CSV table of C-alpha atoms in Angstrom, one decimal:
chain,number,residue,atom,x,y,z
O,114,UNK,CA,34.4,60.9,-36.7
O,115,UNK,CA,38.0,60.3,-38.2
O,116,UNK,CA,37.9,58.2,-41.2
O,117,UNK,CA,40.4,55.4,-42.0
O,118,UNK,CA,43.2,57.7,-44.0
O,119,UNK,CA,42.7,60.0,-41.2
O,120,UNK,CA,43.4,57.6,-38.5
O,121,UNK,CA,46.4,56.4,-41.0
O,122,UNK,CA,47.7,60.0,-41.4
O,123,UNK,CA,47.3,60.6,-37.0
O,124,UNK,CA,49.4,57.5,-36.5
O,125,UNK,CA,52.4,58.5,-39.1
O,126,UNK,CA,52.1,61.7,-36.9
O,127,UNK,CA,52.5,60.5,-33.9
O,128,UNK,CA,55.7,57.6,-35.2
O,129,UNK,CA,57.3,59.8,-37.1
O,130,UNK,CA,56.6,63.8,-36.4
O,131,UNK,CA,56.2,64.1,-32.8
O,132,UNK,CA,52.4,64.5,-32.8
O,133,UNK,CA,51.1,64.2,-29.5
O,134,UNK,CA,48.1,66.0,-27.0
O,135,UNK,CA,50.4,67.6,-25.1
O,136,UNK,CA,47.6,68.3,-22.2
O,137,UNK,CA,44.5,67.3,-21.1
O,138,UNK,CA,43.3,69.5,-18.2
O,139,UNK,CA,40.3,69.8,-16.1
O,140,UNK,CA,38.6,73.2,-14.9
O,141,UNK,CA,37.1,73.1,-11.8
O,142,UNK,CA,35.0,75.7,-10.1
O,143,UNK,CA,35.8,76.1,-6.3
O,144,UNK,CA,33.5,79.0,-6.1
O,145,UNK,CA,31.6,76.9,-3.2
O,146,UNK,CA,34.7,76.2,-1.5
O,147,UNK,CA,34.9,79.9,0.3
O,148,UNK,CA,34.4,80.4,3.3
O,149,UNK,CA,35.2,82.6,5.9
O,150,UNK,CA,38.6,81.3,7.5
O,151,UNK,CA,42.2,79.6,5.6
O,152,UNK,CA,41.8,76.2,7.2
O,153,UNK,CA,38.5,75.4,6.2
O,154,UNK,CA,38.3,76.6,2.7
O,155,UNK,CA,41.7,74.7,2.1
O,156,UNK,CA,39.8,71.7,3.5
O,157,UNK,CA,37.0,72.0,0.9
O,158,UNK,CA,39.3,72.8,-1.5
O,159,UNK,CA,41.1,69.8,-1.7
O,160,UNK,CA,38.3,67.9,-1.3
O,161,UNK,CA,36.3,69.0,-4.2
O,162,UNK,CA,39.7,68.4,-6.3
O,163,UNK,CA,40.0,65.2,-5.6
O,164,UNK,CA,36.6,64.3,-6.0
O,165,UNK,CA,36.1,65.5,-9.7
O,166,UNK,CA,39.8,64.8,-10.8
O,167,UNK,CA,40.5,61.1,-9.2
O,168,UNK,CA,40.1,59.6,-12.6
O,169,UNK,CA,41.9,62.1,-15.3
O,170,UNK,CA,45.3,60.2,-15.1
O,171,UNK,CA,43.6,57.0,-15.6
O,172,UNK,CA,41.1,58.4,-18.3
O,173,UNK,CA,43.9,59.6,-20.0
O,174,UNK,CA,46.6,56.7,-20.2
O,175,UNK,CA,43.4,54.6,-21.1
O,176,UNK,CA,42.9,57.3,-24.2
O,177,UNK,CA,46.4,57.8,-25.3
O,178,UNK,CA,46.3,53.8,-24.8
O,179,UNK,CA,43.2,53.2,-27.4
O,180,UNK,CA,43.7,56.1,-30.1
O,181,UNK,CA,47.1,55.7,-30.0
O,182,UNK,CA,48.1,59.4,-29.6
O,183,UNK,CA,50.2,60.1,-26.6
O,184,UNK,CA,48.7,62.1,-23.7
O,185,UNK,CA,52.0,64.2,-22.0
O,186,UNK,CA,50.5,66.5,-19.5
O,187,UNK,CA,47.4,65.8,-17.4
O,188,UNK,CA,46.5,68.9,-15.4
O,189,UNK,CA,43.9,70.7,-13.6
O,190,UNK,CA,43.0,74.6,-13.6
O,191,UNK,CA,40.9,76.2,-11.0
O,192,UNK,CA,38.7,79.6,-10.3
O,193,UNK,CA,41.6,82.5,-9.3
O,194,UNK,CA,42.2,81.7,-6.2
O,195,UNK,CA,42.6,85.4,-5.0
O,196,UNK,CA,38.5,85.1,-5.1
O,197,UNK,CA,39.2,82.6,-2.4
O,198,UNK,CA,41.7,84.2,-0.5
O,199,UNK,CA,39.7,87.2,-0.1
O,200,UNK,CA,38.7,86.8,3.9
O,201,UNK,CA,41.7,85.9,5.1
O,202,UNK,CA,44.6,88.0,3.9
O,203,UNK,CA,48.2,86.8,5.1
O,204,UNK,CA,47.2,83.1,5.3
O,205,UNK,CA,46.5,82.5,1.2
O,206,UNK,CA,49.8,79.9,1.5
O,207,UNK,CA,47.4,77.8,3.3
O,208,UNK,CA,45.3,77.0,0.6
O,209,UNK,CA,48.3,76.9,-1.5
O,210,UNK,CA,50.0,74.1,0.0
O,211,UNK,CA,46.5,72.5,-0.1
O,212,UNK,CA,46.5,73.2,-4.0
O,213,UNK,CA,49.6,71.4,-4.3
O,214,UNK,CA,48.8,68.4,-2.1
O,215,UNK,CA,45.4,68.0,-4.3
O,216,UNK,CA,47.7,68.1,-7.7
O,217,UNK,CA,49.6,64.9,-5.7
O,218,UNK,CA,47.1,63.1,-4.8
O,219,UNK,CA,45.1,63.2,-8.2
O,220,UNK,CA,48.8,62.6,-9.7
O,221,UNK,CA,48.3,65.7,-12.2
O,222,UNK,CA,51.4,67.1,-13.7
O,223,UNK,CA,50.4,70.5,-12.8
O,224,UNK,CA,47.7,72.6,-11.2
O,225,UNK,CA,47.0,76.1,-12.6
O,226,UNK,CA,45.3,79.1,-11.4
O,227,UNK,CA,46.8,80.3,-7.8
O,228,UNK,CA,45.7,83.7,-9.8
O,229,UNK,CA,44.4,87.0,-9.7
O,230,UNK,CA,42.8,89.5,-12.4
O,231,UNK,CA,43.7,92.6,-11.4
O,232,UNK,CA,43.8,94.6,-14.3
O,233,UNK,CA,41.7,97.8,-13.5
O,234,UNK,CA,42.2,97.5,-10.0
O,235,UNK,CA,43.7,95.8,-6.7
O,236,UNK,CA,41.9,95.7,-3.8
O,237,UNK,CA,43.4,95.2,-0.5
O,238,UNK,CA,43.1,91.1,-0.1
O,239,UNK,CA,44.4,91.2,-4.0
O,240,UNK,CA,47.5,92.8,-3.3
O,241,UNK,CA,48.2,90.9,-0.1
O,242,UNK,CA,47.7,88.0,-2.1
O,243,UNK,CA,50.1,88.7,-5.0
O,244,UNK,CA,52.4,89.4,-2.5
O,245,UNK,CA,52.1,85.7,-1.0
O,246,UNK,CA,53.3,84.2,-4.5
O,247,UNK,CA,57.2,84.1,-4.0
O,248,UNK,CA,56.4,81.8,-0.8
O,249,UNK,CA,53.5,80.1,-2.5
O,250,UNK,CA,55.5,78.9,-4.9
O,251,UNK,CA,58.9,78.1,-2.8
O,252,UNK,CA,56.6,75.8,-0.9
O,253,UNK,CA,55.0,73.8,-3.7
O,254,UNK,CA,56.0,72.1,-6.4
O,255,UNK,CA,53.1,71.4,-9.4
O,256,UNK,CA,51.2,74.7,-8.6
O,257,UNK,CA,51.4,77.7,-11.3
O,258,UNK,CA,50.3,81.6,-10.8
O,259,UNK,CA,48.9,83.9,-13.1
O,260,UNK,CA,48.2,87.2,-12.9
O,261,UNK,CA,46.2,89.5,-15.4
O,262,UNK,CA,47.4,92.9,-15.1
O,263,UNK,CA,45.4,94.2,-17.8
O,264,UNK,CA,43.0,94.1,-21.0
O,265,UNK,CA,41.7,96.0,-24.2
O,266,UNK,CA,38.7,97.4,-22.3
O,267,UNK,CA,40.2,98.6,-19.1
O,268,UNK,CA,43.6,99.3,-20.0
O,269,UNK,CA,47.0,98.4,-17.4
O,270,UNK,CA,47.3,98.4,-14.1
O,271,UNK,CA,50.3,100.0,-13.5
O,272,UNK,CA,50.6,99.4,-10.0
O,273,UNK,CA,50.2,95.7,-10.3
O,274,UNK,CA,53.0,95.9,-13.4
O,275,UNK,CA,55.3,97.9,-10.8
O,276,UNK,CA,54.3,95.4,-8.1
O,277,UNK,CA,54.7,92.0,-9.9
O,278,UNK,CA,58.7,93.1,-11.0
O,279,UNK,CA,59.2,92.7,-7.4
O,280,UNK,CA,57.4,89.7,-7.4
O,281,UNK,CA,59.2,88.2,-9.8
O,282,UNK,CA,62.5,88.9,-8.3
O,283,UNK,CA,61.4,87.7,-5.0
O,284,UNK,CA,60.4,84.5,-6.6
O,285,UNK,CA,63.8,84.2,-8.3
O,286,UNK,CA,65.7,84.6,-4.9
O,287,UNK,CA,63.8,82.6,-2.5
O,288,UNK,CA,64.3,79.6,-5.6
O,289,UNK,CA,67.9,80.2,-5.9
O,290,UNK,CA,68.5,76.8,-4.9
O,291,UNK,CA,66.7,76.1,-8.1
O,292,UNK,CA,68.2,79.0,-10.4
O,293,UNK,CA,65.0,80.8,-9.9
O,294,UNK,CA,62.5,77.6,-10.5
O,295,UNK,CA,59.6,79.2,-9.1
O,296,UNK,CA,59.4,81.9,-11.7
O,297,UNK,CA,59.3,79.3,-14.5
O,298,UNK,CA,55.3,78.5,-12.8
O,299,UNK,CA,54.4,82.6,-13.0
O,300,UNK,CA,53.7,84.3,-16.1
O,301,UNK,CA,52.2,88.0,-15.7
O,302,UNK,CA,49.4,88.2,-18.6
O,303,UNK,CA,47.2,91.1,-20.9
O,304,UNK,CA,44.0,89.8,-22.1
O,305,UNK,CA,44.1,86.3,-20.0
O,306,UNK,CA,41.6,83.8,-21.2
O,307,UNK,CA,39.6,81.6,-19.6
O,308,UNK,CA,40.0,78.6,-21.0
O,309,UNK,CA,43.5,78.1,-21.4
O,310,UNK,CA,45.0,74.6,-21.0
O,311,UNK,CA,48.6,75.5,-21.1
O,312,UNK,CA,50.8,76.5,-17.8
O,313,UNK,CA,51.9,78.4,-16.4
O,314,UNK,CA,48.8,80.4,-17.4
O,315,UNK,CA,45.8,78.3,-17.0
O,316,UNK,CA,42.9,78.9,-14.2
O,317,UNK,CA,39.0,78.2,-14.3
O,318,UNK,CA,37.6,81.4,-15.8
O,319,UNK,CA,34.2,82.4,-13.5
O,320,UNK,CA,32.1,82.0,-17.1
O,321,UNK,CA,33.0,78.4,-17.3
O,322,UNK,CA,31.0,75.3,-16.3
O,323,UNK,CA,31.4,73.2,-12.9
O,324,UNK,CA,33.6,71.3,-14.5
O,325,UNK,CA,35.3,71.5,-18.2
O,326,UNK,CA,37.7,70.1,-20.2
O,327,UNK,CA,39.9,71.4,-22.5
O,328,UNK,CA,42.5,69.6,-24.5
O,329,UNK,CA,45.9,71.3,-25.9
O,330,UNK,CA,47.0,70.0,-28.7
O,331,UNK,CA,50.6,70.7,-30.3
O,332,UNK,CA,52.7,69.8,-33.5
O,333,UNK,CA,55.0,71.6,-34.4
O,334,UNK,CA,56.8,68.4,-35.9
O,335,UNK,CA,53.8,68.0,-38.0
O,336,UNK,CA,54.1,71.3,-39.7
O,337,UNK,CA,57.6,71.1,-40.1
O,338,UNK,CA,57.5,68.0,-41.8
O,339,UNK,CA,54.7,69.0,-43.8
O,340,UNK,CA,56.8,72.1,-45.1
O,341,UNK,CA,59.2,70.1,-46.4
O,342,UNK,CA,57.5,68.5,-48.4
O,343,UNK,CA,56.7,71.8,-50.1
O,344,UNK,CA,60.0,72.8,-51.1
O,345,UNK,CA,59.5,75.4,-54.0
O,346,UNK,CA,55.9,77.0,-52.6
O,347,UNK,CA,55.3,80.1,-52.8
O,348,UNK,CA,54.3,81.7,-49.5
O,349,UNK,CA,50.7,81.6,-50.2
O,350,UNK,CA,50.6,77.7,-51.0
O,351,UNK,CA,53.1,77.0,-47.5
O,352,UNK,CA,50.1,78.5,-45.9
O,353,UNK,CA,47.5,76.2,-47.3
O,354,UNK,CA,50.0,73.2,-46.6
O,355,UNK,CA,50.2,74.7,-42.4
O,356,UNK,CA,46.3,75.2,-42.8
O,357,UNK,CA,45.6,71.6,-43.6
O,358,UNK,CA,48.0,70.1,-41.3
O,359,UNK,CA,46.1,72.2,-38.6
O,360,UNK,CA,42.9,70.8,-39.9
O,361,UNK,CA,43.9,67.2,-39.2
O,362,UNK,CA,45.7,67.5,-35.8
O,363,UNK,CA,42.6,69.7,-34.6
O,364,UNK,CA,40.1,66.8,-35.6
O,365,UNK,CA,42.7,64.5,-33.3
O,366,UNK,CA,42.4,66.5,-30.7
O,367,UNK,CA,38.8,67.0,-30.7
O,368,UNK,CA,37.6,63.3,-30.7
O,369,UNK,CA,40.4,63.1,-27.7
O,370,UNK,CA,38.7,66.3,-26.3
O,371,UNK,CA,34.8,64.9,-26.4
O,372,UNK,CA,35.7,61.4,-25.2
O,373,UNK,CA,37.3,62.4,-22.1
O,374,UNK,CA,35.1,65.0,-21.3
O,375,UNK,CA,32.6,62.0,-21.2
O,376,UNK,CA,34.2,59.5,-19.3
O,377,UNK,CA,34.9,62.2,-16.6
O,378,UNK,CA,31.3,63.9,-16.2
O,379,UNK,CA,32.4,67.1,-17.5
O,380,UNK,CA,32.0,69.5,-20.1
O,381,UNK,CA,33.6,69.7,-23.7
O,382,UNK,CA,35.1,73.3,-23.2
O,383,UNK,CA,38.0,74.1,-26.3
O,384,UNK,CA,40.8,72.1,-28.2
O,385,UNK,CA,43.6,74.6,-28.1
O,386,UNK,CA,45.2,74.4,-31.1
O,387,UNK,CA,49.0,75.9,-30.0
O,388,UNK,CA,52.0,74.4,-31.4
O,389,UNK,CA,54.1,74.3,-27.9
O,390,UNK,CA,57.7,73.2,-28.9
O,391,UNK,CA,59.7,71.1,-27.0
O,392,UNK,CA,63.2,71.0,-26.2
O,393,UNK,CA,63.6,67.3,-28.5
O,394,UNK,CA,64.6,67.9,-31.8
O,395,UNK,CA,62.0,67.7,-34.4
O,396,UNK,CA,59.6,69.0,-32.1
O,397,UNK,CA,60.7,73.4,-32.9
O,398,UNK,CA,59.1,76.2,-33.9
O,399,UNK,CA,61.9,77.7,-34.7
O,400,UNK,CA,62.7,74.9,-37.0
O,401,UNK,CA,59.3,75.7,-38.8
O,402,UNK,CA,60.0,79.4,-39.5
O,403,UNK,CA,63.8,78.2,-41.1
O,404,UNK,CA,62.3,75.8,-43.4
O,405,UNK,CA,60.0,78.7,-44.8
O,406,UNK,CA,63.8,79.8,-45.4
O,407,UNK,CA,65.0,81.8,-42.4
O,408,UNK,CA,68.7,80.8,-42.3
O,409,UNK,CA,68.5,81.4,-38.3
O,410,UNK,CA,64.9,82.5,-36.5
O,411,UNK,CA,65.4,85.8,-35.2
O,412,UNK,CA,66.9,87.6,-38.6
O,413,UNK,CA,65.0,89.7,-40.6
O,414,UNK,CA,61.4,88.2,-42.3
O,415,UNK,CA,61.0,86.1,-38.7
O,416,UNK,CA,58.3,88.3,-37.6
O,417,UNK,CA,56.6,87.5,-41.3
O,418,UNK,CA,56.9,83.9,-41.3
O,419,UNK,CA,55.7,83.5,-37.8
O,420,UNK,CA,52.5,86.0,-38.3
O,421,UNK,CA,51.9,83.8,-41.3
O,422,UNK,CA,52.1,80.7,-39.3
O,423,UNK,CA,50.2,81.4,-36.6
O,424,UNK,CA,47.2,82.7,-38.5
O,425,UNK,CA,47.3,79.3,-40.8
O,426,UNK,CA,47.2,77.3,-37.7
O,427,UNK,CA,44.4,79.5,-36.6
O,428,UNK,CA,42.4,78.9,-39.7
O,429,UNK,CA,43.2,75.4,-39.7
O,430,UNK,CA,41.7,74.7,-36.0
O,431,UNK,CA,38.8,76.8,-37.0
O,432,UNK,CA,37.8,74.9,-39.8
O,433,UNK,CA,38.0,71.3,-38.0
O,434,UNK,CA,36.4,72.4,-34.5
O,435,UNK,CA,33.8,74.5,-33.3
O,436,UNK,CA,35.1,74.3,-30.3
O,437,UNK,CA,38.9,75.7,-30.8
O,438,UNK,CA,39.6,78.8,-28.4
O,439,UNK,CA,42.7,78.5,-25.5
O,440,UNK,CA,45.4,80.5,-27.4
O,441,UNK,CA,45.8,78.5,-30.5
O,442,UNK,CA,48.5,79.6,-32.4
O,443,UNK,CA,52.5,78.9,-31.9
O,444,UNK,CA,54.4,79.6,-28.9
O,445,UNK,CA,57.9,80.9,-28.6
O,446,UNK,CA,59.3,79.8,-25.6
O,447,UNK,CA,63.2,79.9,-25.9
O,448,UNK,CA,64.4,77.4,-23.1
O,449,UNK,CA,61.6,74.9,-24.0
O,450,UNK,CA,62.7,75.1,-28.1
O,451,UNK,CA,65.7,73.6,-29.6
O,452,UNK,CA,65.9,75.7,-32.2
O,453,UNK,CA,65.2,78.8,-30.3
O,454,UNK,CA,68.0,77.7,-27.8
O,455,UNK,CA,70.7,77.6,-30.8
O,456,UNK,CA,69.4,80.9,-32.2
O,457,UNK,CA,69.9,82.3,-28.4
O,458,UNK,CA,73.2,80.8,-28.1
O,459,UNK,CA,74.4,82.2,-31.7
O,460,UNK,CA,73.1,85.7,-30.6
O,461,UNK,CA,70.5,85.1,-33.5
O,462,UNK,CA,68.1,86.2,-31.4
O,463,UNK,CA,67.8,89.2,-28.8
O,464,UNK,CA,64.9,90.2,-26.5
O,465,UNK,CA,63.8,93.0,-28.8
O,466,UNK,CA,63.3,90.5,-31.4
O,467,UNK,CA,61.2,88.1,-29.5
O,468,UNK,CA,59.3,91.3,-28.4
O,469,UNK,CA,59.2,92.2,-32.1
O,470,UNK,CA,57.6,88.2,-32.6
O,471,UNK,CA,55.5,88.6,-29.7
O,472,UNK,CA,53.1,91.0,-32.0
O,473,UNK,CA,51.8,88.2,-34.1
O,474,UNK,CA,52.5,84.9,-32.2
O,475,UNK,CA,50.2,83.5,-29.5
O,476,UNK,CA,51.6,84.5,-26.3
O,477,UNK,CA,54.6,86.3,-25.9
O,478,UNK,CA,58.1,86.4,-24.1
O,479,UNK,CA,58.1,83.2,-22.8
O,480,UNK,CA,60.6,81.3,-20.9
O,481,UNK,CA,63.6,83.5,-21.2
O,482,UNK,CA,66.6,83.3,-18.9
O,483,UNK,CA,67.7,86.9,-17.8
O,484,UNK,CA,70.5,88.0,-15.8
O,485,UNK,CA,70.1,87.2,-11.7
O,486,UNK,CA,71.0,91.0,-11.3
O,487,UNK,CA,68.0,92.7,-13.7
O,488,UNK,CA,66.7,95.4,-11.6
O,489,UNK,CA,62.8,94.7,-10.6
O,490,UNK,CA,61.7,98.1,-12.5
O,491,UNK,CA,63.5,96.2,-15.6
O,492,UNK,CA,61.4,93.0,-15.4
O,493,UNK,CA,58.3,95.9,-14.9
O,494,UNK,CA,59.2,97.4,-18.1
O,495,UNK,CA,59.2,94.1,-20.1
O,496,UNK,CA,55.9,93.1,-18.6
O,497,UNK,CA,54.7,96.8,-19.0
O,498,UNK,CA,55.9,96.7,-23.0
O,499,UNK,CA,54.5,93.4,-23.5
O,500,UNK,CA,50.9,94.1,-22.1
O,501,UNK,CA,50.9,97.1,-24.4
O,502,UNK,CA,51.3,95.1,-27.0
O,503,UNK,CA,48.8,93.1,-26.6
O,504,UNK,CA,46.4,95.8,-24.9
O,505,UNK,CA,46.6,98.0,-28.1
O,506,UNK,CA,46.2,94.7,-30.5
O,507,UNK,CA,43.6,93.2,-28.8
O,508,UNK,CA,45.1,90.2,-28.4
O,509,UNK,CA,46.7,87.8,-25.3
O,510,UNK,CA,50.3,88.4,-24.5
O,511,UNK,CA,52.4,87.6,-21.6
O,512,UNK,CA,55.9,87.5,-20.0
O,513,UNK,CA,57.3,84.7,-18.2
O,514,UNK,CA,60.9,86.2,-17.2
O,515,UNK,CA,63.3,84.0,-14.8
O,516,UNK,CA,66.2,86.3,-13.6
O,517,UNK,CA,68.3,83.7,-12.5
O,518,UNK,CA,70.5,84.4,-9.2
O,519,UNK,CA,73.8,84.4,-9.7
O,520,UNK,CA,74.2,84.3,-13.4
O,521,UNK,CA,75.2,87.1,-15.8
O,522,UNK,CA,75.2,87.4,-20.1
O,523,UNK,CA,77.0,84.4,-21.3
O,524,UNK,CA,75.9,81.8,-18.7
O,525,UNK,CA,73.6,78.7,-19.4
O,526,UNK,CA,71.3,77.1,-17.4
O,527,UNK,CA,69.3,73.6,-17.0
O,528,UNK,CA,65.6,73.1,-16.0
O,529,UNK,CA,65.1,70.2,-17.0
O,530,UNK,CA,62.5,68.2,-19.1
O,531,UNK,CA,60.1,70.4,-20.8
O,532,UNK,CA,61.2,72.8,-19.4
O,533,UNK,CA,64.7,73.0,-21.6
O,534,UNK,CA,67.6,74.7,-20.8
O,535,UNK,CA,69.0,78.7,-21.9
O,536,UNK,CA,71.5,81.3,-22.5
O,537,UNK,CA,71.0,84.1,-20.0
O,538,UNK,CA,70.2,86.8,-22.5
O,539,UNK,CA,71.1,90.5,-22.4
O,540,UNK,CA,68.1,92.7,-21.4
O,541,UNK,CA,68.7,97.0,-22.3
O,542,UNK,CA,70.3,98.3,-18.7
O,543,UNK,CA,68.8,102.0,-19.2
O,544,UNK,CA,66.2,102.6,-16.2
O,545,UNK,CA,62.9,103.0,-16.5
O,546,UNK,CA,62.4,102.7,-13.3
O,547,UNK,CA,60.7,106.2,-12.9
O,548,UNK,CA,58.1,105.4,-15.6
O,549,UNK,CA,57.2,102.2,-13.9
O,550,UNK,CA,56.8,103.6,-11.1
O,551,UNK,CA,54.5,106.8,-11.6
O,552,UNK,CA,51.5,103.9,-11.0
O,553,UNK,CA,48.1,104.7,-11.8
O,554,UNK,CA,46.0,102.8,-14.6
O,555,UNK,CA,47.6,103.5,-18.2
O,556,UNK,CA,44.0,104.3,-20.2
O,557,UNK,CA,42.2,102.1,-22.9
O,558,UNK,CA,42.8,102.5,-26.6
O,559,UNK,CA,40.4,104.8,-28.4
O,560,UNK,CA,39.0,101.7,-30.2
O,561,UNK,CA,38.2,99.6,-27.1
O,562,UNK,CA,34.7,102.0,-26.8
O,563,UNK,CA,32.8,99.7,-28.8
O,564,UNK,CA,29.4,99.9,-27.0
């Protein structure tokens, strides 16, 4: 349990540095949902959702209420829904708009895992149902997608990389209304876990329990405020000064993490220890790596700092929790970080450098606002590039791209609440469209045989 300086500590957190859970979210398996028509599985679908998360909102407020710790995001994850879909292709919107109408009624923020792993293979129903996301998503408004295109075993599925640059485009244009909304609720992953709490990436991994919950905890205000307070430290003492801080906010986290999980008949599954910035200042990651002594993130020694960071967080969560797992580590979203936003804007920062920081940070391009125009096979590249990354490293990485219609280099545009605003950043205008194209399944490192 936390101790009175701990509780003392967690409270000047939460006043003064931005501390808060940022999500609690619920995993539930809808494995005995399926059945053999749309209509009928959406039915049981929604039912079974609304049955095990009626209370999380309540739970929640009542938590953030009696620990004093704010509770942001209350969410719910379920099995890939492509493992639902798979008897009736061409209808899967029908269980999506029953997704979203369950996320409603509960009153969750957001519901994740209208996904599919397909990354050694895509059957018929799996294509047909990647192929559904651009309408899936025009016609709800808290559901997320994920797709897993590929892993350090099986190597990348080319043909879904190829595929899911269409997708993403189509996305963009049929939520031009919305500069491309939709694809801010699809991210395209390597190595997806299954325990995530974070969107747009979260689903029920087929492992988990009946019901689990895992808590995501962020702070990057903590850190920052912690660093400077260490002025003159070598590099070596900053990390022990990011380690501790991870300690404490992981013990938070966990005693939210185990009380919830028992007021809602469910299982303790992780406390994701990620720091997710926000667009409110005070609350960067960006801001972090400049106090280490960056003048502007994205200029030469940002990859260094942010490796650092992210494996102090990592041994921080480790040693509070044996529960930590998710991502855990520090995000680098650039529309949903101030600090990112001004680096952007200052041309501080350039998509090869946040591919460059994508080697050693949790996740990976994230959130970035790209010209409406981008050809599809472009958008395949990136996701193609970044899944090598983390294919060959043996570690998650992602792409959550929004070509936004109608915009070009030099534009901005607003989402909105967490979800920040952006310069539309320059991506390379060289094809690749002929390497993206070739399909097939790009082969497993030499060091994924293991057995």
């Amino acid at each position: 349990m936390l101790n009175r300086n701990e509780i003392i500590e967690t409270i000047d957190m939460v006043e003064k540095e931005h501390f808060d859970v940022r999500t609690i979210t619920m995993g539930i398996s809808l494995l005995s949902c399926i059945r053999d028509n749309a209509e009928e599985t959406a039915r049981l679908v929604y039912d079974k959702i609304c049955k095990k998360a009626e209370n999380i909102v309540k739970v929640a407020s009542d938590l953030g209420l009696e620990y004093g710790i704010p509770i942001i995001n209350k969410r719910v994850s379920i099995t890939p829904a492509s493992l639902l879909t798979a008897s009736f292709p061409g209808k899967e919107v029908v269980l999506a708009k029953a997704l979203d109408r369950a996320a409603k009624t509960v009153g969750v923020d957001f519901l994740g895992g209208y996904s599919a792993l397909v990354h050694k293979g895509m059957s018929a129903h799996e294509k047909s149902f990647l192929e559904s996301i651009p309408e899936a998503l025009s016609v709800t408004d808290r559901m997320c997608s994920s797709i897993n295109v590929g892993t350090s075993k099986s190597g990348i599925n080319m043909d879904a990389v190829y595929l899911m640059g269409k997708i993403i485009k189509q996305t963009a244009e049929i939520t031009k209304d919305k500069d491309g909304l939709g694809c801010a609720k699809l991210v395209v992953f390597c190595n997806a876990v299954e325990d995530n709490p974070f969107m747009a990436g979260a689903f029920h991994g087929i492992g988990e329990s009946e019901t689990v919950i895992n808590v995501g905890v962020s702070g990057p205000g903590v850190v920052h405020h912690a660093l400077k307070n260490a002025k003159d430290a070598t590099i070596g003492e900053m990390a022990e000064v990011i380690k501790k801080t991870a300690f404490k906010i992981t013990r938070a986290g966990q005693l939210i993490a185990k009380e919830a999980s028992k007021r809602l008949n469910a299982e303790f599954g992780i406390v994701d220890l990620s720091l997710a910035p926000t667009p409110v200042m005070g609350d960067s990651v960006a801001h972090i790596l400049e106090e280490m002594g960056l003048e502007r993130v994205g200029t030469h020694g940002t990859t260094a700092a942010l490796a650092m960071l992210n494996d102090a967080v990592k041994k921080g969560g480790v040693m509070a929790s044996g529960n930590v797992g998710g991502l855990s580590g520090a995000f680098i979203p650039v529309s949903e970080d101030i600090g990112m936003i001004n680096a952007a804007e200052k041309g501080a920062i350039s998509l090869d450098k946040l591919e460059a920081m994508t080697c050693v940070c949790s996740v990976g391009i994230d959130m970035v606002a790209i010209p409406g125009d981008t050809p599809a096979s472009t958008i395949s590249g990136i996701i193609a590039d970044e899944s090598a990354i983390g294919m060959i490293n043996n570690k998650t990485t992602a792409v959550r791209v929004i070509p936004v219609p109608n915009k070009k280099v030099g534009d901005s545009v607003e989402f909105g609440g967490l979800l920040g605003s952006a310069p539309i950043m320059a991506v390379n205008n060289n094809s690749c469209e002929k390497f993206v194209s070739r399909g097939g399944r790009m082969p497993a490192p030499i060091h994924s045989n293991k057995n």
